[in-house]
Coordinates of C-alpha atoms in Angstrom, one line a residue:
M1 CA 107.2 111.9 48.8
V2 CA 108.2 115.0 50.7
S3 CA 104.7 115.5 52.0
Y4 CA 104.6 111.8 53.1
V5 CA 107.8 112.2 55.0
R6 CA 106.4 115.4 56.7
N7 CA 103.3 113.5 57.7
V8 CA 105.1 110.4 59.0
T9 CA 107.9 112.2 60.9
P10 CA 105.7 113.6 63.7
T11 CA 104.1 110.2 64.2
V12 CA 107.4 108.4 64.4
S13 CA 108.8 111.0 66.8
R14 CA 105.7 110.6 69.0
V15 CA 106.0 106.8 69.0
I16 CA 109.7 107.0 69.9
A17 CA 109.1 109.5 72.7
L18 CA 106.3 107.4 74.1
T19 CA 108.4 104.2 73.9
L20 CA 111.3 105.9 75.8
F21 CA 108.9 107.2 78.4
L22 CA 107.3 103.7 78.8
I23 CA 110.7 102.1 79.2
G24 CA 111.7 104.6 81.8
A25 CA 108.5 104.2 83.7
L26 CA 108.4 100.4 83.7
F27 CA 112.1 99.6 84.1
P28 CA 112.2 100.2 87.9
F29 CA 109.3 97.7 88.3
Y30 CA 111.1 95.3 86.1
W31 CA 114.3 95.6 88.0
M32 CA 112.5 95.1 91.3
L33 CA 110.8 92.0 90.0
V34 CA 114.2 90.6 88.7
T35 CA 115.9 91.3 92.0
S36 CA 113.1 89.5 93.9
L37 CA 113.8 86.4 91.9
K38 CA 117.5 86.3 92.5
D39 CA 119.2 84.5 95.4
R40 CA 121.3 86.5 97.9
Q41 CA 124.6 85.4 96.4
E42 CA 123.7 86.7 92.9
I43 CA 122.3 90.0 94.3
Y44 CA 125.6 90.8 96.1
S45 CA 127.9 89.4 93.4
G46 CA 128.3 92.8 91.8
K47 CA 127.5 91.5 88.4
L48 CA 124.8 93.2 86.4
T49 CA 122.3 90.6 85.1
L50 CA 119.0 91.5 83.4
W51 CA 117.5 88.1 84.4
P52 CA 118.2 85.8 87.3
Q53 CA 120.9 83.1 86.6
N54 CA 119.3 80.9 89.2
L55 CA 115.6 81.6 89.4
T56 CA 114.3 81.3 92.9
F57 CA 111.1 82.2 94.9
S58 CA 112.9 82.0 98.2
N59 CA 112.6 85.7 98.8
Y60 CA 108.8 85.5 98.5
I61 CA 108.7 82.5 100.9
D62 CA 110.9 84.2 103.4
T63 CA 108.9 87.4 103.2
F64 CA 105.8 85.5 104.3
Q65 CA 107.4 83.1 106.8
N66 CA 110.3 85.1 108.3
S67 CA 108.9 88.7 108.4
N68 CA 105.8 90.6 109.6
F69 CA 104.9 91.5 106.0
P70 CA 101.5 89.7 106.2
Q71 CA 100.6 91.8 109.2
Y72 CA 101.7 95.0 107.4
F73 CA 99.6 94.0 104.4
M74 CA 96.5 93.4 106.4
N75 CA 97.0 96.7 108.3
S76 CA 97.3 98.6 105.0
F77 CA 94.2 96.9 103.6
I78 CA 92.1 97.7 106.7
V79 CA 93.2 101.3 106.8
S80 CA 92.9 101.9 103.0
I81 CA 89.5 100.3 102.5
S82 CA 88.0 101.8 105.6
S83 CA 89.2 105.3 104.8
S84 CA 88.2 105.1 101.1
I85 CA 84.7 103.9 102.0
L86 CA 84.3 106.8 104.5
V87 CA 85.6 109.3 101.9
L88 CA 83.2 108.0 99.3
F89 CA 80.2 108.2 101.6
V90 CA 81.0 111.7 102.7
S91 CA 81.9 112.8 99.1
I92 CA 78.6 111.5 97.7
L93 CA 76.5 113.3 100.3
G94 CA 78.6 116.4 100.4
G95 CA 79.0 116.5 96.6
Y96 CA 75.3 116.2 96.0
S97 CA 74.5 119.0 98.5
M98 CA 77.1 121.3 96.9
A99 CA 75.7 120.7 93.4
R100 CA 72.0 120.8 94.1
Y101 CA 71.5 123.3 96.9
S102 CA 72.4 127.0 97.4
F103 CA 73.1 128.4 100.8
R104 CA 74.9 131.3 102.4
G105 CA 78.7 130.9 102.4
K106 CA 78.7 128.2 99.7
K107 CA 81.5 129.9 97.7
L108 CA 83.6 130.4 100.8
F109 CA 83.1 126.8 101.6
L110 CA 84.3 125.7 98.2
I111 CA 87.4 128.0 98.4
S112 CA 88.2 126.7 101.9
F113 CA 88.2 123.2 100.5
L114 CA 90.5 124.1 97.7
A115 CA 92.8 126.0 100.1
T116 CA 93.3 122.8 102.1
Q117 CA 95.0 121.2 99.1
M118 CA 97.7 124.0 99.3
I119 CA 98.6 123.4 103.0
P120 CA 101.8 121.3 103.5
V121 CA 101.2 118.2 105.6
M122 CA 104.0 119.3 107.9
V123 CA 101.8 122.1 109.2
I124 CA 99.1 119.8 110.5
L125 CA 101.5 117.1 111.8
V126 CA 102.1 118.5 115.2
P127 CA 98.4 119.3 116.0
L128 CA 97.4 115.9 114.8
F129 CA 100.1 114.2 116.9
I130 CA 99.1 116.1 120.0
T131 CA 95.4 115.4 119.5
F132 CA 95.8 111.6 118.9
S133 CA 98.1 111.5 121.9
Q134 CA 95.5 113.1 124.1
I135 CA 92.7 110.8 123.0
H136 CA 95.0 107.7 123.1
L137 CA 95.0 106.9 119.4
L138 CA 98.7 106.9 118.7
N139 CA 100.1 103.6 117.5
K140 CA 96.5 102.5 116.5
L141 CA 95.0 102.0 113.1
P142 CA 92.0 104.4 113.7
S143 CA 94.5 107.3 113.8
L144 CA 95.5 106.6 110.2
I145 CA 91.9 106.0 109.1
I146 CA 90.9 109.4 110.5
T147 CA 93.9 111.1 108.9
Y148 CA 93.5 109.6 105.5
T149 CA 89.8 110.3 105.5
A150 CA 90.2 113.9 106.4
M151 CA 93.0 114.4 103.9
N152 CA 91.1 112.9 100.9
I153 CA 87.6 114.3 101.5
P154 CA 88.2 117.9 100.1
F155 CA 89.4 116.8 96.7
C156 CA 87.0 113.9 96.4
L157 CA 84.0 116.0 97.5
L158 CA 84.7 118.6 94.9
T159 CA 85.2 115.9 92.2
M160 CA 81.9 114.3 93.1
S161 CA 80.2 117.7 93.1
S162 CA 81.4 118.3 89.6
F163 CA 79.9 115.0 88.6
F164 CA 76.5 115.8 90.1
Q165 CA 76.5 119.1 88.3
R166 CA 76.7 117.3 85.0
I167 CA 73.5 115.3 85.7
P168 CA 70.4 117.2 84.6
V169 CA 68.0 118.1 87.4
S170 CA 65.2 117.0 85.0
L171 CA 66.1 113.4 85.6
E172 CA 65.4 113.7 89.3
E173 CA 62.2 115.7 88.7
A174 CA 61.0 113.0 86.3
A175 CA 61.7 110.3 88.9
L176 CA 59.8 112.3 91.6
I177 CA 56.8 112.7 89.3
D178 CA 56.9 108.9 88.7
G179 CA 56.5 108.4 92.5
C180 CA 60.1 108.0 93.6
N181 CA 61.2 109.6 96.9
K182 CA 64.6 111.3 97.3
F183 CA 66.3 108.1 98.5
Q184 CA 65.0 106.1 95.6
T185 CA 65.9 108.8 93.1
M186 CA 69.5 108.8 94.4
T187 CA 69.9 105.0 94.5
K188 CA 68.1 104.0 91.3
I189 CA 68.7 107.0 89.0
I190 CA 71.7 109.1 90.1
L191 CA 74.2 106.7 91.6
P192 CA 74.1 104.3 88.6
I193 CA 74.9 107.2 86.3
M194 CA 77.6 108.3 88.7
R195 CA 79.4 105.0 88.5
P196 CA 82.5 106.3 86.8
G197 CA 82.9 109.1 89.3
I198 CA 82.3 106.7 92.2
V199 CA 84.9 104.3 91.0
A200 CA 87.4 107.1 90.3
T201 CA 86.9 108.6 93.8
L202 CA 87.2 105.2 95.4
V203 CA 90.5 104.4 93.6
F204 CA 91.9 107.8 94.3
A205 CA 91.2 107.5 98.1
F206 CA 92.4 103.9 98.3
T207 CA 95.7 104.5 96.5
G208 CA 96.3 107.6 98.5
A209 CA 96.0 105.8 101.8
W210 CA 97.8 102.6 100.6
N211 CA 100.9 104.5 99.4
D212 CA 101.3 106.9 102.3
L213 CA 104.5 106.7 104.3
F214 CA 104.7 110.0 106.1
F215 CA 101.7 109.6 108.5
G216 CA 102.4 105.9 108.9
V217 CA 105.8 106.6 110.3
M218 CA 104.6 109.4 112.5
F219 CA 101.6 107.6 114.1
T220 CA 102.7 104.0 114.3
N221 CA 105.8 102.4 115.7
S222 CA 104.9 98.8 116.7
E223 CA 105.0 95.8 114.4
S224 CA 101.3 95.1 114.9
T225 CA 100.2 98.5 113.5
K226 CA 102.7 99.2 110.8
T227 CA 101.5 99.5 107.2
V228 CA 103.2 98.3 104.1
P229 CA 105.2 101.5 103.3
V230 CA 106.4 101.7 106.8
G231 CA 107.1 97.9 107.0
L232 CA 109.3 98.0 103.9
S233 CA 111.8 100.1 105.8
S234 CA 112.3 97.3 108.3
F235 CA 114.2 95.4 105.6
V236 CA 116.9 98.1 105.9
Q237 CA 118.9 96.9 108.9
K238 CA 121.9 98.6 110.6
F239 CA 124.6 96.7 108.8
D240 CA 122.7 95.2 105.9
I241 CA 119.9 95.7 103.4
N242 CA 117.9 92.6 102.4
W243 CA 117.3 93.7 98.8
G244 CA 115.7 90.3 97.9
Q245 CA 113.0 90.3 100.5
M246 CA 112.4 94.1 100.1
S247 CA 111.9 93.7 96.4
A248 CA 109.6 90.7 96.9
A249 CA 107.5 92.7 99.4
G250 CA 107.4 95.7 97.1
I251 CA 106.1 93.5 94.2
L252 CA 103.4 92.0 96.6
S253 CA 102.4 95.4 97.8
L254 CA 101.6 96.4 94.2
I255 CA 99.0 93.6 93.7
P256 CA 95.9 95.3 95.3
V257 CA 96.5 98.5 93.3
V258 CA 97.2 96.7 90.1
I259 CA 94.0 94.6 90.5
M260 CA 91.9 97.6 91.3
F261 CA 93.2 99.6 88.3
A262 CA 92.8 96.5 86.0
F263 CA 89.1 96.1 86.9
A264 CA 88.2 99.8 87.1
Q265 CA 90.3 101.2 84.2
K266 CA 87.4 102.2 82.0
Y267 CA 85.6 103.9 84.8
I268 CA 88.7 105.7 86.0
V269 CA 89.5 107.2 82.6
S270 CA 86.0 108.5 82.0
G271 CA 85.6 109.5 85.7
L272 CA 88.8 111.6 85.8
T273 CA 88.0 113.4 82.5
E274 CA 84.3 114.0 83.0
G275 CA 84.6 114.9 86.6
A276 CA 87.5 117.3 86.4
V277 CA 87.0 120.2 88.8
K278 CA 86.2 123.4 87.0
G279 CA 87.5 126.7 88.1

C-alpha cells in the first residue's frame, strides 16, 4: 500500500500542476471570449460574470462594420505570408549550403548569425527608420515585410541547416546515380523528407510577423497600413476603451494562427525537436 501511494503521488502532483498551468494559460483567452459576447451595459456594470447574461454578437458585427479591422487583418496577412515565404525560401537555400558545403569563414558566418539573436531590436530601430525614410518606404507594407524577413532569417536558416545535416548524403548520391540532377534531387528527395522542418520554419516566421507590435508602430501610422496588433490599440480612445470590440477583434486575430497550428501540429512538434540547433 505504501509503495502504491509513493508511485501514485508523483503522478497526481504532476496532473494537478499541469491542470493549474492549463487553467492559467487558457483563462485569459476564455475571459476575452466572454467579454466579446457581452453587451456594453454588462461590460461596464461592474459585476463579475463568468458567462454573458445577454449573449450578443454585436461586438463582432461592429468590429467588421464600424472599424477598420478588416483592413488591419488583410495587412497583417499580406505582411506575414509574404515575409514567411521569403524566409522559407532563403532558409532552404542557405541551410542546404551551410550543411553540405565547406568554405572559408563558415564558422564565423554561423557565429555571426547566432550573435544577431542577442542584439536588442532597439539598437537597429533608428538605422532602419532612417533607411526606410530615405528610400520612401515608411508607412508602407514593404518596410514591414523586409524587416520581418531579415529578423527571422538567422534563426530559421540555422534550424533548416540542422535539418539538412540529419539527412544522409548517401540519399543524394543515390539519386544522382539514378539520373537525377541537383534540382530534381532537392525537389523529389530532400524536400519531402524535410516537410516537418519546412512547416516548423513557416509557422515560426508567420507567427513572428503576425504578432509583432513594435515595428508595426514604428513604421506605419495610417489606417491603410496598420496591422492587427497596431490596429487593436485604436480601440483605446482618449476617454473610453471599447472592451467589447477590442475583445472581439482579439479573438478574430487568433483565427489564422489557431488554424495554422491545428493543421500543422504534428509537423511542428517533430520539426522543433528534430531540428533543434546544436551547439
